[in-house]
Tab-separated table of C-alpha atoms and ligand atoms in Angstrom:
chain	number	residue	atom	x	y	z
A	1	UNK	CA	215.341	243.285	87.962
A	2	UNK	CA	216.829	241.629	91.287
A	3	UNK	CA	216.173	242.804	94.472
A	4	UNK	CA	216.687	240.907	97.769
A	5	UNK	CA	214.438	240.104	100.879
A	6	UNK	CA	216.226	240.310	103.783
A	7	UNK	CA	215.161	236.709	105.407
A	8	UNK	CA	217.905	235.755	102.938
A	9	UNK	CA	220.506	236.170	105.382
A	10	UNK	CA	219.130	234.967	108.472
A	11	UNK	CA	219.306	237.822	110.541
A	12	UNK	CA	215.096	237.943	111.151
A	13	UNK	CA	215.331	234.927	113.143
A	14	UNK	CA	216.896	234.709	116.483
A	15	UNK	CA	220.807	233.060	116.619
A	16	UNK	CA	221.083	232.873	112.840
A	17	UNK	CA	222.462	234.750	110.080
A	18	UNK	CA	225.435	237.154	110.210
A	19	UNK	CA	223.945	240.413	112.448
A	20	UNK	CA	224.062	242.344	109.493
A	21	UNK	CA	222.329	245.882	110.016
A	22	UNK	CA	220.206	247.450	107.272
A	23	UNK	CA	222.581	249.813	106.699
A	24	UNK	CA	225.176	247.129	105.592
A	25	UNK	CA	222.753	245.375	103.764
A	26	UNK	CA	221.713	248.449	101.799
A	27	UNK	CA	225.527	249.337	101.007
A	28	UNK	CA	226.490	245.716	99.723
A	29	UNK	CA	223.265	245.138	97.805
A	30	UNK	CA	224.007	248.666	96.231
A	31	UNK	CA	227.287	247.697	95.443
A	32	UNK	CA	226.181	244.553	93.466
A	33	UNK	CA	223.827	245.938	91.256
A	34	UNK	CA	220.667	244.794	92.953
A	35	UNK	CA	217.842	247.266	92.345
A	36	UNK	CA	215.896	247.044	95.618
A	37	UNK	CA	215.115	245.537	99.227
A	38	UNK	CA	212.675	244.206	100.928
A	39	UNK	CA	212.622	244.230	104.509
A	40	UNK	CA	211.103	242.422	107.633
A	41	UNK	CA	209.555	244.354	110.601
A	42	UNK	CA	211.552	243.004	112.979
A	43	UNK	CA	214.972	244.925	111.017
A	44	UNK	CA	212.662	248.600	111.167
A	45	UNK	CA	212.322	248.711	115.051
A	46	UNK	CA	211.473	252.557	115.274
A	47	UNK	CA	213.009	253.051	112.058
A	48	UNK	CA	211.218	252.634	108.893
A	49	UNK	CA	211.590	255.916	107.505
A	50	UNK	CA	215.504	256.438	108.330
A	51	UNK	CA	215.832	252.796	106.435
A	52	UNK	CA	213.236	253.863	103.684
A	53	UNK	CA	215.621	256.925	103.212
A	54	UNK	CA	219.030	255.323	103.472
A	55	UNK	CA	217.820	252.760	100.918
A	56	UNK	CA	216.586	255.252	98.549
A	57	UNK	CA	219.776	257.366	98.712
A	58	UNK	CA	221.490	254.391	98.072
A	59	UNK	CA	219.614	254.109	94.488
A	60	UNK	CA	217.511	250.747	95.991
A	61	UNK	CA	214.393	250.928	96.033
A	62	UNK	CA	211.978	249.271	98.934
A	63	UNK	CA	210.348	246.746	97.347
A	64	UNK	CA	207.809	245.635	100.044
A	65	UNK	CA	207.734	244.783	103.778
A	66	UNK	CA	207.621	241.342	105.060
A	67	UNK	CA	204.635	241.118	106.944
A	68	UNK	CA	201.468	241.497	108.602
A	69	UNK	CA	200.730	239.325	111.635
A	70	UNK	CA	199.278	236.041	111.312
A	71	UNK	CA	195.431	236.614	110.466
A	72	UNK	CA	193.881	233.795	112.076
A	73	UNK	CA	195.417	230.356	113.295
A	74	UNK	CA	197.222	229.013	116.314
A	75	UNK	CA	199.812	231.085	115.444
A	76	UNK	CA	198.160	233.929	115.308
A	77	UNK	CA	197.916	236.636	118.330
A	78	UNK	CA	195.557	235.659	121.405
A	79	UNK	CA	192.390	238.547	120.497
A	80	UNK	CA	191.046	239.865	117.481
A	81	UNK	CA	191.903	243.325	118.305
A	82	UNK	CA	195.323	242.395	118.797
A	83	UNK	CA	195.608	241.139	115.665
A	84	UNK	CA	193.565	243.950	114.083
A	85	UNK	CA	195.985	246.429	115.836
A	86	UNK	CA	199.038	244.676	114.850
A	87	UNK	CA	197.602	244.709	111.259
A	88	UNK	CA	197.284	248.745	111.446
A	89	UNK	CA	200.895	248.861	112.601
A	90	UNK	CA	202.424	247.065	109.848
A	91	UNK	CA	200.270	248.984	107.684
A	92	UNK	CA	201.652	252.200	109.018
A	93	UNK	CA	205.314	250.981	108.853
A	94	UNK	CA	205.810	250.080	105.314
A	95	UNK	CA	204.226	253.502	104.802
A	96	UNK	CA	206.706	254.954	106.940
A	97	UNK	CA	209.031	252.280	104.987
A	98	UNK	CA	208.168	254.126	101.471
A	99	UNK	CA	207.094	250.838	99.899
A	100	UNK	CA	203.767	249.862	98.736
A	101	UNK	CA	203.747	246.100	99.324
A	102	UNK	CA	202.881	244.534	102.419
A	103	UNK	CA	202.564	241.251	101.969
A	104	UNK	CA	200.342	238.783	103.845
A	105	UNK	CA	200.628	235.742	105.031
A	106	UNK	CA	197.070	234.354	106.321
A	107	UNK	CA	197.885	231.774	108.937
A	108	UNK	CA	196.391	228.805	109.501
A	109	UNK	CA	193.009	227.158	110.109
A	110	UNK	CA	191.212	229.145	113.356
A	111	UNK	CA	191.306	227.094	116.836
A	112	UNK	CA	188.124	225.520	116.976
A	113	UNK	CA	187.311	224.802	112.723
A	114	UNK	CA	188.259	222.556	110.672
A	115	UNK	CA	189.549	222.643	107.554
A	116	UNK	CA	190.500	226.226	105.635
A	117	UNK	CA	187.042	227.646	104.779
A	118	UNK	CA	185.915	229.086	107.994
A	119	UNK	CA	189.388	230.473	108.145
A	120	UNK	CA	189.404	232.481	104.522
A	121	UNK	CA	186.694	233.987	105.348
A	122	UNK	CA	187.897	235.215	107.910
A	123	UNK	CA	191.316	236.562	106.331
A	124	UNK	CA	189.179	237.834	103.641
A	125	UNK	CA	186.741	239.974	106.789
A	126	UNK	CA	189.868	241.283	108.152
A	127	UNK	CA	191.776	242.204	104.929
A	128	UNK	CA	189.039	244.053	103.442
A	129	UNK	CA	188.049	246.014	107.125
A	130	UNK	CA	192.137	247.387	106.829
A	131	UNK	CA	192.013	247.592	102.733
A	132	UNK	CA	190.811	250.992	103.114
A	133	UNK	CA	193.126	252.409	105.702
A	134	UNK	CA	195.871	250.889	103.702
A	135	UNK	CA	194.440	252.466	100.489
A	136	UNK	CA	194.966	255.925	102.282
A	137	UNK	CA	198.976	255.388	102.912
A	138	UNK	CA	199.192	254.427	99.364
A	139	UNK	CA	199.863	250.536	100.442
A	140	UNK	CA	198.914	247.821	98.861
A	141	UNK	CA	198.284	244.522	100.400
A	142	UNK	CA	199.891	240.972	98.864
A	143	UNK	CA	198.106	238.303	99.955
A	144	UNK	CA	200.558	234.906	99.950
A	145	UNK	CA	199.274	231.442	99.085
A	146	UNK	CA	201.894	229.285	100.997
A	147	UNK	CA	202.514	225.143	100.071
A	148	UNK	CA	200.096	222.802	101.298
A	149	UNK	CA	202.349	221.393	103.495
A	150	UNK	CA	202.117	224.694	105.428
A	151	UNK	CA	198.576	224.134	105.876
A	152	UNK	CA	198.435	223.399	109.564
A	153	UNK	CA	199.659	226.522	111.180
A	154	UNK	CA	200.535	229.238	108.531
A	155	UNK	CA	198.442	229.312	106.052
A	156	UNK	CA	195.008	228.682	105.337
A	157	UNK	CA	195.717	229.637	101.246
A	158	UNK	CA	197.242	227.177	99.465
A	159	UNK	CA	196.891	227.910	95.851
A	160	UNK	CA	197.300	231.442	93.665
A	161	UNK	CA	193.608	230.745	92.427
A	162	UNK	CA	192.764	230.518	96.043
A	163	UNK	CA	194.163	233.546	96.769
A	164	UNK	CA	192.844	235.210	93.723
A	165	UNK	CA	189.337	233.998	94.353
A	166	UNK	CA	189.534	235.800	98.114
A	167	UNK	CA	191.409	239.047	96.405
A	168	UNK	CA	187.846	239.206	93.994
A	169	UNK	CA	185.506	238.280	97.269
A	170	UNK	CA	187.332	241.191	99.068
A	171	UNK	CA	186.968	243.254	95.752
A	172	UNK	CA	189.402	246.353	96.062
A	173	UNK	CA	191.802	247.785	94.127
A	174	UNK	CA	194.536	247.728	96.347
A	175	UNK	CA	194.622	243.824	97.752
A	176	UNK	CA	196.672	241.144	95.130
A	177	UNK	CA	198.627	238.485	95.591
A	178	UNK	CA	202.259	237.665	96.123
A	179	UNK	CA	203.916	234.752	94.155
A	180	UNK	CA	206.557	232.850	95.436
A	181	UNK	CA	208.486	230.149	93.612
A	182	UNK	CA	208.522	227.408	96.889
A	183	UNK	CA	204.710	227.704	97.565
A	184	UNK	CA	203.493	227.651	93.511
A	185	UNK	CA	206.592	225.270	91.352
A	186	UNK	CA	204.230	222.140	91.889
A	187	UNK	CA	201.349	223.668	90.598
A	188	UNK	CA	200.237	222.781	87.468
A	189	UNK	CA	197.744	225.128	86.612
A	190	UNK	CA	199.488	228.303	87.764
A	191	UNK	CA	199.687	229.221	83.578
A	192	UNK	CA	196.112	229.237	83.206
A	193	UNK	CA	194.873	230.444	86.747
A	194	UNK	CA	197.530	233.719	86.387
A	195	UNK	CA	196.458	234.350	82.732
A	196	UNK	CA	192.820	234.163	83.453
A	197	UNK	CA	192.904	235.831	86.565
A	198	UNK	CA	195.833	237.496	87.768
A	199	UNK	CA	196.104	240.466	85.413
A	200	UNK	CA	197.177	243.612	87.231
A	201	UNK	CA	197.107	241.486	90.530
A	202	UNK	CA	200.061	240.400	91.311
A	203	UNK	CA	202.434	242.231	93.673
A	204	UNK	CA	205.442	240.361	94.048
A	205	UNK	CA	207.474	237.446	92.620
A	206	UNK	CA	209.809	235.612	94.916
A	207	UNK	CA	212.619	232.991	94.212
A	208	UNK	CA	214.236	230.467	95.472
A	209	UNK	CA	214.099	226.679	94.972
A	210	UNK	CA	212.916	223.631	95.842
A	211	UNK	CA	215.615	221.184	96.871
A	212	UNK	CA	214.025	217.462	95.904
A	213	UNK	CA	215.496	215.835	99.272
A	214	UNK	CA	214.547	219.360	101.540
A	215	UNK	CA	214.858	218.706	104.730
A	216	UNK	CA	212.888	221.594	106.813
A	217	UNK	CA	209.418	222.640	105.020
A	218	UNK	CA	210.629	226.203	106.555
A	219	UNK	CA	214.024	226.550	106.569
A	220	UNK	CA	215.754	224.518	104.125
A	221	UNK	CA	214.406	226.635	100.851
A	222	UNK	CA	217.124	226.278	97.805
A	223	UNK	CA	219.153	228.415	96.418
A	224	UNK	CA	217.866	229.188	92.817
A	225	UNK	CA	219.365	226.447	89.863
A	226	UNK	CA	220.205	223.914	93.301
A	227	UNK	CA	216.776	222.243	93.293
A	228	UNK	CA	213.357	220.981	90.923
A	229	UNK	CA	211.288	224.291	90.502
A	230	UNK	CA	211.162	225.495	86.963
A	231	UNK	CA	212.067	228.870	87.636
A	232	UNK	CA	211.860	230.043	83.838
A	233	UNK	CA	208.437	228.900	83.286
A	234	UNK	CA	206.917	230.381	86.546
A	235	UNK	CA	208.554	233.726	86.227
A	236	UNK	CA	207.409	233.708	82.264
A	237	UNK	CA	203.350	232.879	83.545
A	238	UNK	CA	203.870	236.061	86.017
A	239	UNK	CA	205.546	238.475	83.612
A	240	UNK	CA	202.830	237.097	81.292
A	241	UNK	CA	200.149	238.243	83.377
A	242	UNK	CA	201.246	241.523	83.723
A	243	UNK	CA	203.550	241.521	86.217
A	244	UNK	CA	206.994	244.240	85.800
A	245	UNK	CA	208.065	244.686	89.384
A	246	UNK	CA	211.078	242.746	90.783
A	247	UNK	CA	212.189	239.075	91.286
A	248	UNK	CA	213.264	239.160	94.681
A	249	UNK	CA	215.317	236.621	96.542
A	250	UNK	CA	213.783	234.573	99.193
A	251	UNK	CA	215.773	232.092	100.554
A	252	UNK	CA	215.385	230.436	104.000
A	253	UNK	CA	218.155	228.203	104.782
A	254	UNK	CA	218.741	227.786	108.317
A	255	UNK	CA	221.963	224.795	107.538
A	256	UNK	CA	223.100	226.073	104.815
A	257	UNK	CA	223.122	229.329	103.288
A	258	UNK	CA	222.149	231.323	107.023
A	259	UNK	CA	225.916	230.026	107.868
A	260	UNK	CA	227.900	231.592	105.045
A	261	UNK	CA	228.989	234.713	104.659
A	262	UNK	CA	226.842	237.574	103.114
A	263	UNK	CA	228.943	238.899	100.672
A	264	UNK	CA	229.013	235.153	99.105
A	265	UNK	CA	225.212	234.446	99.330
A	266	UNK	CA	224.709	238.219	97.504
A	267	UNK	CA	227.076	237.496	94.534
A	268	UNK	CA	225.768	234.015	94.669
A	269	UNK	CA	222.494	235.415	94.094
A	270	UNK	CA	222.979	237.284	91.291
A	271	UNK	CA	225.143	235.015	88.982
A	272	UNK	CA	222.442	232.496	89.850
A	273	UNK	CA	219.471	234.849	88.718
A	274	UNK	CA	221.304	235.688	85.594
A	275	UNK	CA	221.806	231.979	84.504
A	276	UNK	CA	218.618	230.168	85.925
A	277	UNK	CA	215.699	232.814	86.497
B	301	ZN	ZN1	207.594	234.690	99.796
């Protein structure tokens, strides 16, 4: 099952992508066959249930939301209780969404430490004092090891096992991870660290690629079959540990795929996922 995040066409990000509105997205996506969305904040405004709606009468459904604020980091917002507050918010609008994936993405190591420690346990403090409230609008909470080389600013989990180890110190029911093809392909023991430890955990598969001469750790993602990720073998050791929800396009490409047109990155997408994924 294919369903598409929206950062695939650029319009999250200010002065790139086509302007598409959700509404456009949701009637072109329909049209191809994909079976859901998954949105980014920034597309809701004050409008996550009309878009949770539209999408659903459209035969979509919302796969997840795209994201909570930074949780620690220089990246992250100035106070704890801005970030805390910001954290309740995006709780509230993928409930007001209809999905029940919000996925996480940590940030980096705190201002001040060194090194990622201090800064799990930090993520892992704030995502277990929200786990409940999130429990109560039926959402669950994806946490997102990103690559290494995102180390400095965005993340502070770099590994599924990581992230799996901080899901079990947290230890509720409703916190898992998210696995995405251009954080995990280089990891070699993502077989055995998803079969031992991942059943029933994971949230959400992403794809995309890794092109071998990238040339933006952010922004230059592949399209899937264009790069070096084996895309069979990861999706087989998440399906293998349980996992039945949807493969959903992720593709960040600022130079390359941001500047086409969406109709051609959307078919693109899903003759792609039918002969490489
Ligand atoms: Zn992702």
């Amino acid at each position: 099952m294919l369903a598409l995040n929206t950062a695939t066409l650029g319009h999250n990000l200010d002065g790139h992508g086509a302007g598409w509105t959700p509404e456009e997205v949701i009637d072109v996506c329909a049209a191809l066959g994909y079976g859901g969305i998954t949105f980014w904040r920034r597309e809701l405004g004050r409008r996550a249930q009309q878009i949770g709606e539209r999408t659903r009468a459209a035969g979509l459904e919302v796969v997840g939301l795209c994201r909570t604020p930074f949780l620690t980091g220089p990246l992250a917002l100035p106070s704890e209780r801005e970030i805390m507050d910001d954290l309740h918010r995006s709780i509230d609008q993928a409930a007001a969404l209809g999905t029940n994936v919000l996925t996480i993405v940590s940030g980096g190591p705190e201002p001040g430490t060194k090194g990622v420690v201090e800064s799990q346990k930090i993520v892992a403090d704030r995502v277990a004092r929200v786990a409940e409230f999130a429990a109560s609008r039926n959402v669950n909470l994806a946490l997102e090891p990103l690559n290494p080389a995102m180390a400095g600013n965005r993340t502070c989990l770099m590994t599924a096992a990581e992230a799996l180890t901080l899901c079990d110190q947290i230890g509720v029911q409703n916190v898992g991870i998210a696995i995405d093809v251009y954080h995990v392909w280089w990891d070699t023991t993502l077989h055995d660290t998803l079969k031992a430890q991942a059943k029933g955990r994971i949230l959400g598969y992403h794809l995309c690629d890794w092109l071998a001469d990238t040339s933006d750790m952010l922004l230059d993602r592949g399209m899937m079959g264009d790069g070096v990720a084996d895309l069979r073998s990861i999706r087989c050791a998440v399906e293998n540990a349980g996992y039945t929800g949807y493969c959903e396009a992720e593709i960040f490409s600022a130079e390359n795929w941001w500047k086409r047109d969406p109709h051609e990155v959307l078919k693109t997408i899903v003759k792609r996922f039918r002969k490489f994924c």
